[in-house]
XYZ file of C-alpha atoms in Angstrom:
461
model
C 11.929 -8.166 -65.440
C 10.900 -10.733 -68.245
C 7.091 -11.730 -67.770
C 8.087 -15.532 -66.868
C 9.796 -13.821 -63.787
C 7.344 -11.718 -63.283
C 4.612 -14.645 -63.018
C 7.018 -16.586 -61.122
C 7.044 -13.783 -58.408
C 3.129 -13.080 -58.398
C 2.608 -17.240 -57.867
C 4.883 -16.994 -54.848
C 3.141 -14.259 -53.681
C -0.327 -16.243 -53.760
C 1.016 -19.423 -52.413
C 2.344 -17.560 -49.622
C -1.101 -15.626 -49.093
C -2.952 -19.135 -49.170
C -0.437 -20.892 -46.562
C -0.601 -17.624 -44.450
C -3.727 -18.731 -41.827
C -2.753 -17.878 -38.627
C -1.510 -14.734 -36.463
C 1.648 -15.922 -36.041
C 4.895 -14.100 -36.241
C 6.390 -16.600 -38.573
C 3.389 -16.361 -41.046
C 3.875 -12.409 -40.883
C 7.333 -12.778 -41.591
C 6.613 -15.085 -44.648
C 4.600 -12.544 -46.071
C 6.985 -10.146 -45.994
C 9.720 -12.411 -47.690
C 7.018 -13.007 -50.530
C 6.668 -9.303 -50.938
C 10.362 -8.821 -50.927
C 10.869 -11.488 -53.913
C 7.812 -9.592 -55.642
C 9.037 -5.938 -55.380
C 13.362 -6.784 -55.560
C 15.849 -3.582 -54.770
C 13.853 -2.108 -52.186
C 15.426 -0.936 -49.047
C 13.994 -1.547 -45.634
C 12.408 1.848 -45.208
C 10.735 0.884 -48.480
C 9.326 -2.058 -47.362
C 8.139 -0.602 -43.965
C 6.771 2.194 -45.296
C 5.106 0.085 -48.336
C 3.276 -2.268 -45.724
C 1.934 0.789 -43.679
C 0.422 1.915 -47.263
C -1.103 -1.669 -48.244
C -2.401 -1.759 -44.630
C -3.874 2.102 -44.849
C -1.989 2.913 -41.505
C -1.573 6.107 -41.378
C -3.170 7.892 -38.534
C -2.638 11.488 -37.376
C 0.427 10.057 -34.999
C 2.768 9.157 -37.808
C 1.796 11.719 -40.028
C 3.062 14.456 -37.453
C 6.305 12.711 -36.740
C 6.999 10.603 -39.636
C 5.475 12.509 -42.516
C 2.839 10.912 -44.572
C 3.110 8.190 -47.014
C 2.424 10.073 -50.230
C 6.147 8.990 -51.051
C 5.817 5.192 -50.123
C 5.964 2.785 -53.064
C 3.022 0.646 -53.822
C 4.128 -2.452 -53.546
C 3.042 -5.364 -55.735
C 1.272 -8.060 -53.828
C -1.970 -10.354 -54.269
C -5.388 -9.259 -52.803
C -5.446 -12.199 -50.175
C -1.848 -10.801 -48.966
C -3.191 -7.277 -48.933
C -6.098 -8.158 -46.899
C -3.904 -10.217 -44.398
C -1.739 -7.105 -44.428
C -4.502 -4.821 -43.677
C -5.412 -7.144 -41.101
C -2.579 -7.673 -38.733
C -1.147 -4.318 -38.796
C -4.375 -2.160 -37.870
C -4.747 -2.250 -34.357
C -8.118 -2.265 -32.705
C -10.025 -3.459 -29.602
C -13.489 -4.650 -29.969
C -16.350 -4.314 -27.177
C -16.369 -7.598 -26.786
C -12.630 -8.093 -25.676
C -11.252 -9.015 -29.091
C -7.670 -7.766 -29.575
C -6.815 -7.300 -33.762
C -3.680 -6.396 -35.284
C -1.567 -8.670 -32.638
C 0.558 -11.737 -33.586
C 1.989 -14.633 -31.528
C 5.584 -15.140 -31.465
C 8.052 -18.099 -30.589
C 9.050 -16.701 -27.452
C 5.446 -16.663 -26.113
C 4.966 -12.825 -26.087
C 1.995 -11.128 -28.111
C 3.185 -8.308 -30.271
C 1.345 -5.540 -31.863
C 2.749 -4.722 -35.274
C 1.814 -0.989 -35.716
C 4.028 0.450 -32.741
C 6.917 -1.901 -33.963
C 6.756 -0.583 -37.462
C 6.551 2.790 -36.457
C 9.665 2.361 -34.374
C 11.477 0.784 -37.404
C 10.723 3.291 -39.245
C 11.712 6.426 -36.896
C 14.987 4.613 -36.943
C 15.233 4.171 -40.367
C 14.703 7.748 -40.749
C 16.916 9.000 -37.719
C 14.252 10.529 -36.492
C 15.252 9.178 -32.801
C 13.889 11.911 -30.991
C 10.454 10.989 -32.010
C 11.195 6.761 -31.151
C 9.907 7.383 -27.574
C 6.606 9.059 -28.747
C 5.791 7.056 -31.617
C 6.475 3.675 -29.726
C 5.399 4.245 -25.891
C 4.404 7.832 -24.792
C 1.405 8.300 -26.747
C -0.104 5.019 -26.291
C 0.667 5.235 -22.250
C -0.551 8.980 -22.150
C -4.185 7.741 -24.304
C -4.420 4.661 -21.843
C -3.731 6.585 -18.898
C -6.126 9.348 -19.697
C -9.091 6.851 -20.654
C -8.334 5.134 -17.239
C -8.991 8.501 -15.470
C -12.374 8.943 -17.427
C -13.204 5.314 -16.953
C -11.965 4.318 -13.588
C -14.474 1.425 -12.437
C -14.017 -0.100 -15.855
C -10.346 -0.124 -16.935
C -6.911 -0.480 -16.153
C -3.836 2.218 -16.579
C -2.291 -0.383 -18.743
C -0.889 -3.873 -19.525
C -4.215 -5.925 -20.213
C -3.016 -9.384 -21.254
C -5.115 -11.896 -23.524
C -4.893 -15.534 -24.714
C -5.240 -17.388 -28.286
C -7.725 -19.582 -29.270
C -4.825 -21.582 -30.470
C -0.976 -21.576 -29.353
C -0.301 -23.820 -32.502
C -2.436 -22.163 -34.986
C -3.161 -18.558 -33.289
C -5.900 -16.707 -35.117
C -8.242 -15.053 -32.296
C -6.751 -12.708 -29.506
C -9.155 -12.286 -26.577
C -8.074 -10.110 -23.344
C -8.952 -11.231 -19.905
C -9.866 -8.981 -17.261
C -10.140 -5.257 -17.353
C -9.272 -3.367 -20.775
C -6.779 -0.878 -21.377
C -5.989 0.940 -24.179
C -2.207 0.488 -24.040
C -2.540 -3.561 -23.705
C 0.342 -5.883 -22.812
C 0.574 -6.544 -26.615
C 0.459 -2.813 -27.689
C 3.365 -2.117 -25.295
C 5.373 -5.102 -26.437
C 5.106 -4.128 -29.518
C 6.407 -0.305 -28.651
C 9.341 -1.933 -26.695
C 10.241 -3.859 -29.682
C 9.977 -0.795 -32.224
C 12.138 1.291 -29.534
C 14.728 -1.501 -29.518
C 14.344 -2.359 -33.151
C 14.439 1.375 -34.130
C 17.440 2.164 -31.911
C 19.455 -0.608 -33.409
C 18.813 0.433 -37.216
C 19.629 3.924 -36.473
C 23.098 3.164 -34.906
C 24.109 0.280 -36.887
C 24.511 -1.448 -40.091
C 21.832 -3.897 -39.719
C 19.565 -1.097 -41.908
C 21.265 -2.580 -44.827
C 19.756 -6.043 -44.481
C 16.319 -6.983 -45.529
C 13.029 -6.405 -43.105
C 12.251 -9.884 -43.186
C 15.680 -11.256 -42.157
C 16.148 -8.653 -39.447
C 12.171 -9.723 -38.258
C 13.782 -13.342 -38.682
C 16.994 -12.894 -36.575
C 14.682 -11.155 -33.799
C 11.725 -12.929 -33.426
C 12.888 -16.647 -34.773
C 15.542 -17.693 -32.432
C 15.420 -20.963 -30.379
C 17.696 -21.014 -27.328
C 19.439 -24.587 -27.129
C 19.675 -25.950 -23.069
C 23.055 -23.690 -22.461
C 20.381 -20.753 -22.355
C 19.826 -17.221 -23.399
C 23.428 -16.448 -22.592
C 24.958 -18.196 -25.551
C 22.362 -16.659 -27.364
C 22.635 -13.423 -30.067
C 22.191 -10.187 -28.125
C 19.369 -8.648 -30.303
C 16.528 -11.088 -29.925
C 12.877 -10.770 -28.730
C 14.068 -12.895 -25.413
C 16.253 -10.473 -24.479
C 13.770 -8.050 -24.986
C 13.411 -6.733 -21.040
C 17.386 -6.945 -20.913
C 17.829 -4.458 -24.131
C 15.223 -2.070 -23.264
C 16.824 -1.184 -19.928
C 19.682 -0.554 -21.588
C 18.390 1.839 -24.070
C 15.385 3.420 -22.542
C 15.724 6.469 -20.625
C 12.946 6.223 -17.829
C 13.260 9.532 -16.563
C 12.791 11.245 -19.947
C 9.677 8.457 -20.815
C 8.051 9.836 -17.645
C 8.819 13.540 -18.407
C 7.153 13.062 -21.465
C 4.260 11.288 -20.007
C 4.137 13.628 -17.125
C 4.506 16.858 -19.675
C 1.656 15.206 -22.138
C -0.823 14.596 -19.402
C -0.305 18.215 -17.598
C -1.171 19.778 -20.972
C -4.703 18.059 -20.757
C -7.354 20.581 -19.808
C -10.325 19.123 -20.354
C -10.927 17.518 -17.568
C -12.613 18.107 -14.006
C -11.726 18.664 -10.927
C -11.935 15.083 -10.020
C -10.488 13.618 -12.856
C -7.458 16.416 -12.724
C -6.603 14.790 -8.785
C -6.868 11.217 -10.157
C -4.553 12.473 -13.319
C -2.234 13.426 -10.871
C -2.063 10.254 -8.869
C -1.513 8.588 -12.304
C 1.419 10.742 -12.942
C 2.810 10.059 -9.942
C 2.592 6.242 -9.781
C 1.781 5.365 -13.624
C 4.930 5.201 -15.414
C 6.698 3.824 -12.028
C 4.400 0.846 -12.212
C 5.165 0.654 -15.995
C 8.806 0.282 -15.186
C 8.016 -2.176 -12.476
C 6.012 -4.719 -14.909
C 8.087 -4.456 -18.216
C 11.644 -3.729 -16.734
C 12.004 -4.945 -12.928
C 10.034 -7.946 -13.483
C 10.557 -10.799 -15.883
C 8.195 -12.129 -18.327
C 5.372 -13.829 -17.217
C 3.299 -16.261 -19.177
C -0.205 -16.310 -17.747
C -2.289 -19.328 -17.223
C -4.711 -18.482 -19.775
C -1.745 -17.830 -22.053
C -0.277 -21.532 -21.442
C -4.029 -23.107 -21.819
C -4.095 -23.950 -18.238
C -7.176 -25.877 -17.062
C -9.336 -24.542 -14.354
C -8.697 -24.438 -10.035
C -10.859 -27.401 -8.831
C -12.690 -25.765 -6.135
C -12.005 -22.467 -4.495
C -8.478 -21.559 -3.818
C -7.203 -20.204 -0.229
C -5.341 -16.959 -0.168
C -1.995 -15.985 0.869
C -0.857 -13.494 3.279
C 1.511 -10.261 2.369
C 4.182 -9.919 2.174
C 5.047 -13.477 1.971
C 7.908 -14.772 4.295
C 9.372 -17.978 2.593
C 10.357 -19.058 -1.158
C 10.919 -22.964 -1.916
C 12.841 -23.999 -4.945
C 11.700 -27.169 -6.797
C 12.773 -29.118 -9.548
C 10.096 -30.753 -11.968
C 12.053 -34.029 -12.267
C 9.638 -35.066 -14.837
C 9.817 -33.540 -17.593
C 13.613 -34.150 -17.192
C 14.916 -31.852 -19.425
C 14.537 -28.219 -19.370
C 12.157 -26.422 -22.148
C 13.619 -23.871 -24.518
C 10.758 -22.705 -26.325
C 7.274 -21.466 -25.701
C 5.008 -24.175 -27.245
C 7.655 -26.518 -25.658
C 7.129 -25.093 -21.856
C 3.313 -24.626 -22.528
C 3.026 -28.354 -23.230
C 5.335 -29.134 -19.724
C 3.074 -26.847 -17.791
C -0.093 -28.446 -19.106
C 1.560 -31.812 -18.460
C 2.286 -31.128 -14.875
C -0.556 -29.628 -14.108
C -2.987 -32.918 -15.582
C -0.574 -34.862 -13.426
C -1.010 -32.825 -10.213
C -4.729 -32.683 -10.848
C -5.556 -35.966 -11.867
C -3.026 -38.161 -10.287
C -2.176 -36.364 -7.184
C -5.715 -35.034 -6.912
C -4.799 -31.639 -6.254
C -6.699 -28.510 -7.051
C -4.288 -27.174 -9.115
C -0.552 -27.510 -10.342
C 1.383 -27.231 -6.946
C 4.072 -24.344 -7.812
C 3.027 -20.656 -7.473
C 5.272 -20.313 -10.611
C 7.205 -22.234 -12.794
C 10.678 -21.322 -14.653
C 11.600 -22.377 -18.280
C 14.697 -22.660 -20.095
C 12.918 -20.056 -22.679
C 13.160 -17.190 -20.863
C 9.820 -17.040 -19.345
C 8.249 -17.253 -15.880
C 5.204 -19.574 -15.846
C 2.116 -18.575 -13.573
C 1.058 -21.735 -12.036
C -1.166 -20.499 -8.498
C 0.647 -17.280 -8.643
C 0.918 -14.347 -6.580
C -2.229 -14.650 -4.584
C -2.992 -18.818 -4.337
C -1.654 -21.159 -1.744
C 0.282 -23.563 -3.337
C 0.766 -27.210 -2.691
C 4.436 -27.763 -3.100
C 5.937 -27.813 0.744
C 4.247 -29.586 3.301
C 3.400 -27.547 6.299
C 4.868 -24.136 4.814
C 2.436 -23.624 1.718
C 0.166 -20.923 3.146
C 3.620 -18.996 3.995
C 5.738 -19.395 0.963
C 6.042 -19.283 -2.989
C 6.962 -22.466 -4.695
C 9.008 -21.729 -7.719
C 10.316 -25.139 -9.721
C 12.348 -25.344 -12.506
C 11.728 -27.524 -15.295
C 14.129 -30.117 -15.796
C 15.986 -32.716 -13.776
C 18.630 -31.130 -11.821
C 20.550 -33.779 -9.433
C 23.711 -33.641 -11.536
C 23.320 -30.424 -13.905
C 22.363 -26.617 -13.100
C 19.583 -25.011 -14.866
C 21.018 -22.597 -17.601
C 22.595 -19.350 -15.707
C 19.856 -17.052 -17.435
C 17.262 -19.346 -16.048
C 18.842 -19.255 -12.421
C 19.553 -15.330 -12.617
C 15.618 -14.933 -13.843
C 14.698 -16.749 -10.400
C 17.634 -15.293 -8.307
C 17.649 -11.681 -9.245
C 14.593 -10.771 -11.402
C 11.658 -12.788 -9.805
C 12.741 -11.984 -6.380
C 13.261 -8.000 -7.404
C 9.843 -8.010 -8.887
C 8.084 -9.703 -5.684
C 9.701 -7.596 -3.158
C 9.557 -4.314 -4.913
C 5.600 -4.936 -5.031
C 5.638 -5.860 -1.696
C 4.318 -9.884 -1.972
C 7.705 -11.306 -1.430
C 8.943 -10.063 2.416
C 12.107 -7.818 2.079
C 14.087 -10.115 4.479
C 12.308 -13.216 3.365
C 14.226 -16.851 3.827
C 14.853 -18.878 0.830
C 14.575 -22.805 1.005
C 15.150 -25.964 -1.007
C 12.101 -28.563 -1.001
C 14.160 -31.255 0.787
C 14.332 -28.696 3.814
C 10.544 -29.116 4.034
C 9.900 -32.768 2.987
C 11.659 -36.254 2.745
C 12.620 -35.945 -0.830
C 15.881 -35.308 -3.033
C 14.077 -31.681 -4.735
C 15.591 -29.702 -5.938
C 18.366 -32.173 -7.031
C 21.649 -32.149 -5.679
C 23.591 -29.833 -7.714
C 20.707 -27.374 -7.909
C 20.718 -27.414 -3.933
C 24.339 -26.974 -3.637
C 23.704 -23.772 -6.076
C 20.951 -22.054 -3.778
C 22.774 -22.483 -0.904
C 25.003 -19.594 -2.404
C 21.986 -17.232 -2.930
C 21.860 -14.108 -0.791
C 18.477 -15.189 1.202
C 19.213 -18.969 1.689
C 18.881 -20.065 5.005
C 19.600 -23.189 6.904
C 17.122 -22.960 9.414
C 13.665 -23.899 8.700
C 10.906 -22.873 11.857
């Protein structure tokens, strides 16, 4: 390679480093692109191992199941790129609730890069038998054990967090009780499992790493919804994961690993037995049965004004709404989060309500957005707020319908999730908003649609 070409590639790497200022997946992909440009001719596996080498990410887990990095290429990269790679790949939790090694994606999910890269490497090396261990099993086992020994100050898994900025994320802060297997670790593990399975069984291993990550993490659905989108995209994470994983095998691996632990006292052993009975089932419920739920802190909600009232369980009624304004469905996390903030502001500042009126809101991006959530009484169906959930579709559905994927998310995924958890009655009744109030909501076309749903009831007591 001529000196002038090497100089150009080096300048590209430096430019990429200077442009990379956030913890967003798009910036990580840009860095990977710049590294691939400066190190031409490498296969995807070479780049994955090279990134790990730059980051110094060589713990006992990958050494045991994926071999060490002694044969990894020493990638050419600017020192500032090396620093960025080290920061975004190495996962850690601080005592003040900061989680590092996590990036925000265009679909609103937060992904720990370490388990995602390990899953990719396992697939590229055709070590599929170890895919469960390096992506999910090991992290779940460690988190379950930590919870057993710190029951009052932790949860078994799935701690979520929020960014300091949605548009320019830099700092990710956990909320609530911590867990070792945070939501970002699990999402990264799911992506590692999916992508590892794909590269092991198809020719996409011939792509560059940056092209694979772009196709998976950068897709933006249009108004037709996810059914018109490619199969292998992050918005289809839960769907693909359910099709690929054997939950019985995952559970047996977790139980086997936990049973082998000998350094527990009798009390901890009893707690561990309970975790083994219910932990993986709860994991399946959250990450396979339920839809992707964006929390209030993730979309940037303002605080509830005053003190909320609480719903009884199980909730007997479910009301369907449309926003009317915004009149068009949102199709990206950024747009949906903005719509949520706009609706909340209108409900609080113009209507004088304590919060956004709905319990949940269905976006066209594949996410369900938490409004007042599972517990708080809403303000969406006069006379029935204290005994119902209200779900709103963003958009005006007077003469059109939400996308099929958005319809199915509420009709099947949300209701299945809510009934499975005991939050929604197994014999609940479904209504349109107009059945409780003098309104055209949820729009003529959507109202006709929900009358075909299994639990719709023409009679409202």
